[in-house]
Amino acid sequence: MEERAGPVRVAIVGVGNVGATFAYALLLSGLASEIVLIDANRAKAEGEAMDLNHTVPFTHSTRVWAGDYPDCSGASVTVFAAGVGQKPGETRFDLIRKNSAIWREIVPAVVKHNPDGILLIATNPVDVLTYAAWKLSGLPPERVIGSGTILDTARFRYLLSQHFGVDARSIHAHIIGEHGDSEVPVWSLANIAGMRLPDFCKAQMLASDRAAMEEIFLQTRDAAYRIIERKGATYYAVAAGLMRITEAILRNQSTVLSVSSLIDDYYGISDVCFSLPTVVDSGGVENILRLELAPDEIEKLRHSAGMLKAVIGKLELG
Ligand SMILES: NC(=O)c1ccc[n+]([C@@H]2O[C@H](COP(=O)([O-])OP(=O)(O)OC[C@H]3O[C@@H](n4cnc5c(N)ncnc54)[C@H](O)[C@@H]3O)[C@@H](O)[C@H]2O)c1
């Protein structure tokens, strides 16, 4: 992507729990000089802008305002967190009907005013809505990114770090596929300092405990349900993940992140969005890393892609 002159603008469509928490994290980071908040509930966007502006004397001279779609013009990144959240007991797929209708309204409205920026999708079901955003926007696939399994991968690394007593940032392990019930842990490539987990256990004289590993995956996969039961929504960790993706884009960092984007012929799977470790830079998706998976992981990924394609097939994007 061409370098943009002038202030760095980030637009956020939907400033509920996720959008507002992301706006706060972005403001504290100082990465953006302009943050535009757009919400169907105008008063909510205005209230968030006022509250955020009052942090400016303590933080950075960032301009924050409640805007409308023309204000997306010139935004390097537009984050989509509009929609309805997951209610207790609901799966992310339950949200599809409600959120795809919103998509048909808001994606063309953003792209009309900003055909050159990157779209970053957080709303669930995030993989399906990333695909829908790609289709509805007409943008090249590298400029439409879903937060995908960046959150699940973070949860996985955190739980592994607690088990192994090693900093989560030193654990290299990925969750791929759907952000949701069919996601796939890549155990075959998980490592600490290049040592596969069974070898790490052997070297550290720890028991290599399959049941504990399975429990870590289940806690990773079901974390959103457990948090929603307790506090009604999840937003801090996903906002931090959105921040990390935004930073990789704005600073052209070529960071490997588990994010969702259009997949083309990976183990024969095409025309669906899901997460793989992906190099993210100022152009968006620079390179999707085609991991060599174990046979059982390929099978699980095919199942995950099949689930997503079944939902995508029912979308009305016309
Ligand atoms: N990708 C992830 O890892 C992840 C994690 C947590 C939540 N989520 C998802 O993020 C989404 C938002 O969750 P939340 O807790 O912030 O919900 P929320 O209800 O707090 O906020 C949603 C906001 O969207 C606004 N909105 C609704 N329709 C709109 C429209 N047509 N145009 C503009 N704004 C509109 C609402 O007014 C509200 O302010 C949900 O779909 C949730 O499942 C994703």
mmCIF file of C-alpha atoms and ligand atoms in Angstrom:
data_model
loop_
_atom_site.group_PDB
_atom_site.id
_atom_site.type_symbol
_atom_site.label_atom_id
_atom_site.label_comp_id
_atom_site.label_asym_id
_atom_site.label_seq_id
_atom_site.Cartn_x
_atom_site.Cartn_y
_atom_site.Cartn_z
ATOM 1 C CA MET A 1 0.000 0.000 0.000
ATOM 2 C CA GLU A 2 1.205 3.509 -0.769
ATOM 3 C CA GLU A 3 2.394 5.601 2.147
ATOM 4 C CA ARG A 4 -0.361 8.076 3.132
ATOM 5 C CA ALA A 5 0.462 11.702 3.780
ATOM 6 C CA GLY A 6 -1.077 13.492 6.759
ATOM 7 C CA PRO A 7 -2.487 12.276 10.048
ATOM 8 C CA VAL A 8 -2.949 8.565 10.703
ATOM 9 C CA ARG A 9 -6.697 7.972 10.875
ATOM 10 C CA VAL A 10 -8.399 4.839 12.210
ATOM 11 C CA ALA A 11 -12.178 4.499 11.923
ATOM 12 C CA ILE A 12 -14.242 2.240 14.181
ATOM 13 C CA VAL A 13 -17.743 1.173 13.155
ATOM 14 C CA GLY A 14 -19.601 -0.094 16.215
ATOM 15 C CA VAL A 15 -18.422 1.331 19.532
ATOM 16 C CA GLY A 16 -19.964 -1.102 21.974
ATOM 17 C CA ASN A 17 -17.835 -3.188 24.344
ATOM 18 C CA VAL A 18 -15.319 -4.279 21.706
ATOM 19 C CA GLY A 19 -15.166 -1.106 19.609
ATOM 20 C CA ALA A 20 -14.905 1.261 22.583
ATOM 21 C CA THR A 21 -12.284 -0.884 24.341
ATOM 22 C CA PHE A 22 -10.252 -0.973 21.140
ATOM 23 C CA ALA A 23 -10.609 2.829 20.807
ATOM 24 C CA TYR A 24 -9.296 3.243 24.363
ATOM 25 C CA ALA A 25 -6.329 0.927 23.741
ATOM 26 C CA LEU A 26 -5.574 2.718 20.469
ATOM 27 C CA LEU A 27 -5.705 6.109 22.161
ATOM 28 C CA LEU A 28 -3.334 4.991 24.926
ATOM 29 C CA SER A 29 -0.933 3.572 22.322
ATOM 30 C CA GLY A 30 -0.546 6.907 20.509
ATOM 31 C CA LEU A 31 -0.430 5.031 17.184
ATOM 32 C CA ALA A 32 -3.247 6.994 15.560
ATOM 33 C CA SER A 33 -3.597 10.776 15.429
ATOM 34 C CA GLU A 34 -7.306 10.627 14.504
ATOM 35 C CA ILE A 35 -9.922 8.158 15.741
ATOM 36 C CA VAL A 36 -13.417 8.289 14.242
ATOM 37 C CA LEU A 37 -16.254 6.567 16.101
ATOM 38 C CA ILE A 38 -19.351 5.540 14.135
ATOM 39 C CA ASP A 39 -22.363 3.815 15.654
ATOM 40 C CA ALA A 40 -26.048 3.428 14.811
ATOM 41 C CA ASN A 41 -26.558 4.697 18.343
ATOM 42 C CA ARG A 42 -25.201 8.211 17.752
ATOM 43 C CA ALA A 43 -25.479 9.227 21.399
ATOM 44 C CA LYS A 44 -23.315 6.242 22.383
ATOM 45 C CA ALA A 45 -20.607 7.273 19.872
ATOM 46 C CA GLU A 46 -20.765 10.855 21.136
ATOM 47 C CA GLY A 47 -20.510 9.786 24.769
ATOM 48 C CA GLU A 48 -17.537 7.532 24.021
ATOM 49 C CA ALA A 49 -15.806 10.358 22.090
ATOM 50 C CA MET A 50 -16.296 12.769 24.996
ATOM 51 C CA ASP A 51 -15.003 10.281 27.568
ATOM 52 C CA LEU A 52 -12.001 9.341 25.384
ATOM 53 C CA ASN A 53 -11.142 12.995 24.668
ATOM 54 C CA HIS A 54 -10.916 13.611 28.405
ATOM 55 C CA THR A 55 -7.979 11.152 28.571
ATOM 56 C CA VAL A 56 -5.992 13.255 26.082
ATOM 57 C CA PRO A 57 -4.322 15.486 28.713
ATOM 58 C CA PHE A 58 -2.892 12.268 30.228
ATOM 59 C CA THR A 59 -2.047 10.489 26.986
ATOM 60 C CA HIS A 60 -1.523 11.760 23.426
ATOM 61 C CA SER A 61 -2.830 14.653 21.354
ATOM 62 C CA THR A 62 -5.169 12.388 19.432
ATOM 63 C CA ARG A 63 -8.362 13.794 17.883
ATOM 64 C CA VAL A 64 -11.402 11.622 18.661
ATOM 65 C CA TRP A 65 -14.880 12.368 17.349
ATOM 66 C CA ALA A 66 -18.254 10.775 16.684
ATOM 67 C CA GLY A 67 -18.588 10.773 12.934
ATOM 68 C CA ASP A 68 -20.386 9.302 10.003
ATOM 69 C CA TYR A 69 -19.353 7.216 6.985
ATOM 70 C CA PRO A 70 -17.766 10.115 5.030
ATOM 71 C CA ASP A 71 -15.293 10.402 7.966
ATOM 72 C CA CYS A 72 -13.898 6.974 7.010
ATOM 73 C CA SER A 73 -12.261 8.757 4.086
ATOM 74 C CA GLY A 74 -8.488 8.426 4.330
ATOM 75 C CA ALA A 75 -8.565 5.951 7.247
ATOM 76 C CA SER A 76 -5.640 3.521 7.051
ATOM 77 C CA VAL A 77 -7.689 0.926 8.936
ATOM 78 C CA THR A 78 -11.445 0.673 9.533
ATOM 79 C CA VAL A 79 -12.332 -1.691 12.358
ATOM 80 C CA PHE A 80 -15.770 -3.328 12.229
ATOM 81 C CA ALA A 81 -17.168 -4.172 15.674
ATOM 82 C CA ALA A 82 -20.818 -3.338 14.957
ATOM 83 C CA GLY A 83 -23.526 -5.864 15.487
ATOM 84 C CA VAL A 84 -25.121 -7.933 18.132
ATOM 85 C CA GLY A 85 -23.046 -9.880 20.659
ATOM 86 C CA GLN A 86 -23.252 -13.513 21.719
ATOM 87 C CA LYS A 87 -25.932 -14.172 24.347
ATOM 88 C CA PRO A 88 -25.433 -16.958 26.938
ATOM 89 C CA GLY A 89 -25.860 -20.323 25.192
ATOM 90 C CA GLU A 90 -25.722 -18.843 21.660
ATOM 91 C CA THR A 91 -23.086 -19.974 19.169
ATOM 92 C CA ARG A 92 -21.377 -17.457 16.913
ATOM 93 C CA PHE A 93 -23.313 -18.892 13.974
ATOM 94 C CA ASP A 94 -26.561 -17.902 15.711
ATOM 95 C CA LEU A 95 -25.544 -14.320 15.093
ATOM 96 C CA ILE A 96 -25.189 -14.659 11.344
ATOM 97 C CA ARG A 97 -28.644 -13.637 10.254
ATOM 98 C CA LYS A 98 -28.672 -10.464 12.333
ATOM 99 C CA ASN A 99 -25.117 -9.399 11.562
ATOM 100 C CA SER A 100 -25.096 -10.147 7.808
ATOM 101 C CA ALA A 101 -28.036 -7.744 7.375
ATOM 102 C CA ILE A 102 -25.998 -5.042 9.138
ATOM 103 C CA TRP A 103 -23.046 -5.884 6.855
ATOM 104 C CA ARG A 104 -25.023 -5.215 3.694
ATOM 105 C CA GLU A 105 -25.605 -1.713 5.042
ATOM 106 C CA ILE A 106 -22.244 -0.742 6.540
ATOM 107 C CA VAL A 107 -19.555 -2.348 4.322
ATOM 108 C CA PRO A 108 -20.595 -0.520 1.106
ATOM 109 C CA ALA A 109 -21.007 2.703 3.128
ATOM 110 C CA VAL A 110 -17.370 2.516 4.334
ATOM 111 C CA VAL A 111 -15.881 1.534 0.975
ATOM 112 C CA LYS A 112 -17.786 4.268 -0.876
ATOM 113 C CA HIS A 113 -15.800 6.843 1.112
ATOM 114 C CA ASN A 114 -12.605 4.842 1.574
ATOM 115 C CA PRO A 115 -11.708 2.509 -1.304
ATOM 116 C CA ASP A 116 -7.994 2.473 -0.365
ATOM 117 C CA GLY A 117 -7.883 1.420 3.296
ATOM 118 C CA ILE A 118 -7.798 -1.911 5.095
ATOM 119 C CA LEU A 119 -10.929 -3.442 6.631
ATOM 120 C CA LEU A 120 -10.393 -5.233 9.952
ATOM 121 C CA ILE A 121 -13.366 -7.332 11.057
ATOM 122 C CA ALA A 122 -14.108 -8.307 14.671
ATOM 123 C CA THR A 123 -17.875 -8.949 14.626
ATOM 124 C CA ASN A 124 -18.920 -12.608 14.902
ATOM 125 C CA PRO A 125 -19.102 -14.988 13.216
ATOM 126 C CA VAL A 126 -15.871 -13.304 12.256
ATOM 127 C CA ASP A 127 -14.724 -15.667 9.468
ATOM 128 C CA VAL A 128 -18.085 -15.584 7.714
ATOM 129 C CA LEU A 129 -18.315 -11.800 8.055
ATOM 130 C CA THR A 130 -14.734 -11.385 6.789
ATOM 131 C CA TYR A 131 -15.755 -13.319 3.676
ATOM 132 C CA ALA A 132 -18.933 -11.221 3.381
ATOM 133 C CA ALA A 133 -16.918 -8.000 3.793
ATOM 134 C CA TRP A 134 -14.557 -9.112 1.041
ATOM 135 C CA LYS A 135 -17.455 -9.879 -1.308
ATOM 136 C CA LEU A 136 -19.485 -6.766 -0.468
ATOM 137 C CA SER A 137 -16.499 -4.401 -0.596
ATOM 138 C CA GLY A 138 -14.995 -5.531 -3.899
ATOM 139 C CA LEU A 139 -11.551 -4.927 -2.327
ATOM 140 C CA PRO A 140 -8.547 -7.154 -3.037
ATOM 141 C CA PRO A 141 -8.485 -10.010 -0.473
ATOM 142 C CA GLU A 142 -5.245 -8.830 1.132
ATOM 143 C CA ARG A 143 -7.054 -5.705 2.379
ATOM 144 C CA VAL A 144 -9.844 -7.559 4.205
ATOM 145 C CA ILE A 145 -8.676 -9.155 7.459
ATOM 146 C CA GLY A 146 -10.623 -10.812 10.264
ATOM 147 C CA SER A 147 -9.313 -10.931 13.825
ATOM 148 C CA GLY A 148 -9.961 -14.677 13.440
ATOM 149 C CA THR A 149 -8.080 -16.855 15.904
ATOM 150 C CA ILE A 150 -5.685 -14.150 17.137
ATOM 151 C CA LEU A 151 -7.675 -14.277 20.389
ATOM 152 C CA ASP A 152 -7.845 -18.074 20.576
ATOM 153 C CA THR A 153 -4.111 -18.292 19.885
ATOM 154 C CA ALA A 154 -3.496 -15.798 22.719
ATOM 155 C CA ARG A 155 -5.700 -17.832 25.084
ATOM 156 C CA PHE A 156 -3.891 -21.037 24.025
ATOM 157 C CA ARG A 157 -0.436 -19.537 24.586
ATOM 158 C CA TYR A 158 -1.488 -18.113 27.940
ATOM 159 C CA LEU A 159 -2.836 -21.452 29.185
ATOM 160 C CA LEU A 160 0.245 -23.321 27.889
ATOM 161 C CA SER A 161 2.450 -20.768 29.634
ATOM 162 C CA GLN A 162 0.664 -21.437 32.922
ATOM 163 C CA HIS A 163 1.119 -25.195 32.452
ATOM 164 C CA PHE A 164 4.794 -25.066 31.464
ATOM 165 C CA GLY A 165 5.857 -22.130 33.661
ATOM 166 C CA VAL A 166 7.236 -20.209 30.664
ATOM 167 C CA ASP A 167 6.335 -16.661 29.545
ATOM 168 C CA ALA A 168 3.389 -16.802 27.083
ATOM 169 C CA ARG A 169 5.455 -14.738 24.630
ATOM 170 C CA SER A 170 8.008 -17.572 24.496
ATOM 171 C CA ILE A 171 5.383 -20.172 23.539
ATOM 172 C CA HIS A 172 4.980 -20.672 19.795
ATOM 173 C CA ALA A 173 1.657 -22.342 19.170
ATOM 174 C CA HIS A 174 -1.280 -21.540 16.910
ATOM 175 C CA ILE A 175 -4.992 -22.132 16.707
ATOM 176 C CA ILE A 176 -6.102 -22.220 13.065
ATOM 177 C CA GLY A 177 -9.380 -22.550 11.153
ATOM 178 C CA GLU A 178 -12.634 -21.065 12.423
ATOM 179 C CA HIS A 179 -12.711 -18.636 15.360
ATOM 180 C CA GLY A 180 -15.205 -20.830 17.160
ATOM 181 C CA ASP A 181 -16.290 -24.341 17.902
ATOM 182 C CA SER A 182 -14.447 -26.090 15.018
ATOM 183 C CA GLU A 183 -11.078 -24.383 15.551
ATOM 184 C CA VAL A 184 -7.939 -26.532 15.345
ATOM 185 C CA PRO A 185 -4.904 -26.550 17.673
ATOM 186 C CA VAL A 186 -1.671 -27.210 15.766
ATOM 187 C CA TRP A 187 -0.024 -29.487 18.330
ATOM 188 C CA SER A 188 2.382 -30.955 15.766
ATOM 189 C CA LEU A 189 4.241 -27.621 15.411
ATOM 190 C CA ALA A 190 3.791 -26.149 18.929
ATOM 191 C CA ASN A 191 7.181 -25.432 20.465
ATOM 192 C CA ILE A 192 9.192 -23.631 23.108
ATOM 193 C CA ALA A 193 12.594 -22.400 21.849
ATOM 194 C CA GLY A 194 12.232 -24.693 18.847
ATOM 195 C CA MET A 195 11.635 -27.759 21.067
ATOM 196 C CA ARG A 196 8.365 -29.580 20.348
ATOM 197 C CA LEU A 197 6.302 -29.864 23.526
ATOM 198 C CA PRO A 198 7.011 -33.595 24.186
ATOM 199 C CA ASP A 199 10.760 -32.898 23.810
ATOM 200 C CA PHE A 200 10.486 -29.892 26.130
ATOM 201 C CA CYS A 201 8.755 -32.121 28.709
ATOM 202 C CA LYS A 202 11.486 -34.759 28.370
ATOM 203 C CA ALA A 203 14.274 -32.183 28.749
ATOM 204 C CA GLN A 204 12.582 -30.569 31.766
ATOM 205 C CA MET A 205 11.665 -33.967 33.278
ATOM 206 C CA LEU A 206 7.950 -33.107 33.163
ATOM 207 C CA ALA A 207 5.253 -35.691 32.492
ATOM 208 C CA SER A 208 4.036 -35.401 28.872
ATOM 209 C CA ASP A 209 0.386 -35.324 29.757
ATOM 210 C CA ARG A 210 -2.046 -35.718 26.837
ATOM 211 C CA ALA A 211 -5.102 -35.244 29.036
ATOM 212 C CA ALA A 212 -3.735 -31.926 30.344
ATOM 213 C CA MET A 213 -3.049 -30.776 26.768
ATOM 214 C CA GLU A 214 -6.583 -31.701 25.703
ATOM 215 C CA GLU A 215 -7.972 -29.793 28.695
ATOM 216 C CA ILE A 216 -5.907 -26.730 27.701
ATOM 217 C CA PHE A 217 -7.410 -26.840 24.231
ATOM 218 C CA LEU A 218 -10.962 -27.211 25.588
ATOM 219 C CA GLN A 219 -10.428 -24.240 27.914
ATOM 220 C CA THR A 220 -9.099 -22.252 24.945
ATOM 221 C CA ARG A 221 -11.991 -23.151 22.653
ATOM 222 C CA ASP A 222 -14.705 -22.575 25.249
ATOM 223 C CA ALA A 223 -13.235 -19.490 26.949
ATOM 224 C CA ALA A 224 -15.752 -17.068 25.394
ATOM 225 C CA TYR A 225 -18.678 -19.118 26.742
ATOM 226 C CA ARG A 226 -17.163 -19.185 30.246
ATOM 227 C CA ILE A 227 -16.484 -15.415 30.236
ATOM 228 C CA ILE A 228 -19.921 -14.535 28.812
ATOM 229 C CA GLU A 229 -21.599 -16.675 31.516
ATOM 230 C CA ARG A 230 -19.774 -14.594 34.127
ATOM 231 C CA LYS A 231 -19.653 -11.025 32.771
ATOM 232 C CA GLY A 232 -21.893 -10.978 29.704
ATOM 233 C CA ALA A 233 -19.290 -10.183 27.030
ATOM 234 C CA THR A 234 -15.582 -10.415 26.199
ATOM 235 C CA TYR A 235 -13.631 -7.390 25.053
ATOM 236 C CA TYR A 236 -10.221 -6.695 26.657
ATOM 237 C CA ALA A 237 -8.250 -9.483 24.956
ATOM 238 C CA VAL A 238 -9.906 -9.064 21.552
ATOM 239 C CA ALA A 239 -9.246 -5.308 21.732
ATOM 240 C CA ALA A 240 -5.570 -6.060 22.471
ATOM 241 C CA GLY A 241 -5.526 -8.435 19.480
ATOM 242 C CA LEU A 242 -7.085 -5.771 17.231
ATOM 243 C CA MET A 243 -4.434 -3.365 18.508
ATOM 244 C CA ARG A 244 -1.662 -5.802 17.594
ATOM 245 C CA ILE A 245 -3.041 -6.205 14.053
ATOM 246 C CA THR A 246 -3.477 -2.420 13.684
ATOM 247 C CA GLU A 247 0.077 -1.830 14.893
ATOM 248 C CA ALA A 248 1.465 -4.367 12.396
ATOM 249 C CA ILE A 249 -0.388 -2.501 9.620
ATOM 250 C CA LEU A 250 0.384 1.081 10.668
ATOM 251 C CA ARG A 251 4.045 0.334 11.392
ATOM 252 C CA ASN A 252 4.517 -2.036 8.439
ATOM 253 C CA GLN A 253 5.908 -4.665 10.816
ATOM 254 C CA SER A 254 5.526 -7.913 8.807
ATOM 255 C CA THR A 255 4.353 -9.621 12.003
ATOM 256 C CA VAL A 256 3.130 -13.216 11.969
ATOM 257 C CA LEU A 257 -0.377 -13.204 13.449
ATOM 258 C CA SER A 258 -3.208 -15.761 13.407
ATOM 259 C CA VAL A 259 -5.766 -13.820 11.397
ATOM 260 C CA SER A 260 -8.566 -14.675 9.021
ATOM 261 C CA SER A 261 -8.415 -13.948 5.296
ATOM 262 C CA LEU A 262 -9.385 -15.474 1.977
ATOM 263 C CA ILE A 263 -7.860 -18.941 1.542
ATOM 264 C CA ASP A 264 -6.903 -20.174 -1.896
ATOM 265 C CA ASP A 265 -5.967 -23.822 -2.432
ATOM 266 C CA TYR A 266 -4.583 -24.811 0.970
ATOM 267 C CA TYR A 267 -4.857 -28.592 1.201
ATOM 268 C CA GLY A 268 -7.400 -28.191 -1.604
ATOM 269 C CA ILE A 269 -9.507 -25.705 0.399
ATOM 270 C CA SER A 270 -10.506 -22.466 -1.396
ATOM 271 C CA ASP A 271 -13.076 -19.672 -1.375
ATOM 272 C CA VAL A 272 -13.526 -19.403 2.386
ATOM 273 C CA CYS A 273 -12.003 -17.192 5.073
ATOM 274 C CA PHE A 274 -10.315 -18.701 8.123
ATOM 275 C CA SER A 275 -7.161 -18.197 10.149
ATOM 276 C CA LEU A 276 -3.637 -19.334 9.465
ATOM 277 C CA PRO A 277 -0.442 -17.702 10.720
ATOM 278 C CA THR A 278 -0.178 -14.716 8.376
ATOM 279 C CA VAL A 279 2.473 -12.065 7.745
ATOM 280 C CA VAL A 280 0.711 -8.702 8.230
ATOM 281 C CA ASP A 281 2.210 -5.436 6.992
ATOM 282 C CA SER A 282 1.054 -2.032 5.703
ATOM 283 C CA GLY A 283 -0.631 -3.686 2.723
ATOM 284 C CA GLY A 284 -2.634 -6.019 4.985
ATOM 285 C CA VAL A 285 -2.108 -9.731 4.281
ATOM 286 C CA GLU A 286 1.424 -9.962 2.918
ATOM 287 C CA ASN A 287 1.734 -13.755 3.029
ATOM 288 C CA ILE A 288 -0.368 -16.604 4.413
ATOM 289 C CA LEU A 289 1.956 -19.243 5.883
ATOM 290 C CA ARG A 290 1.082 -22.671 4.545
ATOM 291 C CA LEU A 291 1.876 -24.831 7.566
ATOM 292 C CA GLU A 292 2.654 -28.498 6.977
ATOM 293 C CA LEU A 293 0.068 -30.119 9.187
ATOM 294 C CA ALA A 294 -0.215 -33.646 10.618
ATOM 295 C CA PRO A 295 -2.893 -35.808 8.915
ATOM 296 C CA ASP A 296 -5.378 -35.489 11.815
ATOM 297 C CA GLU A 297 -4.940 -31.692 11.775
ATOM 298 C CA ILE A 298 -5.641 -31.566 8.023
ATOM 299 C CA GLU A 299 -8.809 -33.575 8.603
ATOM 300 C CA LYS A 300 -9.955 -31.230 11.389
ATOM 301 C CA LEU A 301 -9.170 -28.157 9.281
ATOM 302 C CA ARG A 302 -11.196 -29.577 6.377
ATOM 303 C CA HIS A 303 -14.104 -30.080 8.797
ATOM 304 C CA SER A 304 -13.729 -26.485 10.058
ATOM 305 C CA ALA A 305 -13.644 -25.105 6.495
ATOM 306 C CA GLY A 306 -16.680 -27.219 5.595
ATOM 307 C CA MET A 307 -18.658 -25.779 8.533
ATOM 308 C CA LEU A 308 -17.780 -22.230 7.454
ATOM 309 C CA LYS A 309 -18.563 -22.886 3.781
ATOM 310 C CA ALA A 310 -21.976 -24.251 4.698
ATOM 311 C CA VAL A 311 -22.804 -20.951 6.430
ATOM 312 C CA ILE A 312 -21.247 -18.826 3.677
ATOM 313 C CA GLY A 313 -23.400 -20.714 1.166
ATOM 314 C CA LYS A 314 -26.505 -19.444 2.936
ATOM 315 C CA LEU A 315 -25.416 -15.783 2.939
ATOM 316 C CA GLU A 316 -27.449 -13.393 0.867
ATOM 317 C CA LEU A 317 -24.854 -10.936 -0.352
ATOM 318 C CA GLY A 318 -26.717 -9.539 -3.356
HETATM 319 N N1 LIG B 1 -13.591 -11.615 16.993
HETATM 320 C C1 LIG B 1 -13.512 -11.798 18.300
HETATM 321 O O1 LIG B 1 -12.562 -12.422 18.793
HETATM 322 C C2 LIG B 1 -14.603 -11.221 19.173
HETATM 323 C C3 LIG B 1 -14.468 -11.183 20.571
HETATM 324 C C4 LIG B 1 -15.496 -10.609 21.317
HETATM 325 C C5 LIG B 1 -16.653 -10.140 20.679
HETATM 326 N N2 LIG B 1 -16.731 -10.230 19.316
HETATM 327 C C6 LIG B 1 -17.915 -9.769 18.562
HETATM 328 O O2 LIG B 1 -17.866 -8.351 18.415
HETATM 329 C C7 LIG B 1 -19.195 -7.884 18.156
HETATM 330 C C8 LIG B 1 -19.487 -6.700 19.066
HETATM 331 O O3 LIG B 1 -19.560 -7.138 20.418
HETATM 332 P P1 LIG B 1 -19.837 -6.087 21.572
HETATM 333 O O4 LIG B 1 -19.780 -6.839 22.858
HETATM 334 O O5 LIG B 1 -18.994 -4.888 21.381
HETATM 335 O O6 LIG B 1 -21.370 -5.715 21.254
HETATM 336 P P2 LIG B 1 -22.143 -4.406 21.710
HETATM 337 O O7 LIG B 1 -23.582 -4.742 21.594
HETATM 338 O O8 LIG B 1 -21.586 -3.909 22.997
HETATM 339 O O9 LIG B 1 -21.750 -3.328 20.582
HETATM 340 C C9 LIG B 1 -22.204 -3.385 19.271
HETATM 341 C C10 LIG B 1 -22.366 -1.967 18.775
HETATM 342 O O10 LIG B 1 -22.730 -2.023 17.387
HETATM 343 C C11 LIG B 1 -23.651 -0.992 17.184
HETATM 344 N N3 LIG B 1 -24.417 -1.250 15.950
HETATM 345 C C12 LIG B 1 -25.413 -2.150 15.756
HETATM 346 N N4 LIG B 1 -25.873 -2.047 14.492
HETATM 347 C C13 LIG B 1 -25.130 -1.101 13.893
HETATM 348 C C14 LIG B 1 -25.128 -0.546 12.579
HETATM 349 N N5 LIG B 1 -25.981 -0.972 11.645
HETATM 350 N N6 LIG B 1 -24.240 0.423 12.309
HETATM 351 C C15 LIG B 1 -23.373 0.882 13.230
HETATM 352 N N7 LIG B 1 -23.336 0.397 14.501
HETATM 353 C C16 LIG B 1 -24.206 -0.574 14.809
HETATM 354 C C17 LIG B 1 -24.527 -0.967 18.428
HETATM 355 O O11 LIG B 1 -25.236 0.265 18.569
HETATM 356 C C18 LIG B 1 -23.488 -1.202 19.520
HETATM 357 O O12 LIG B 1 -22.971 0.015 20.036
HETATM 358 C C19 LIG B 1 -20.123 -9.098 18.402
HETATM 359 O O13 LIG B 1 -20.463 -9.692 17.164
HETATM 360 C C20 LIG B 1 -19.253 -10.048 19.213
HETATM 361 O O14 LIG B 1 -19.639 -11.410 19.068
HETATM 362 C C21 LIG B 1 -15.730 -10.738 18.570
#
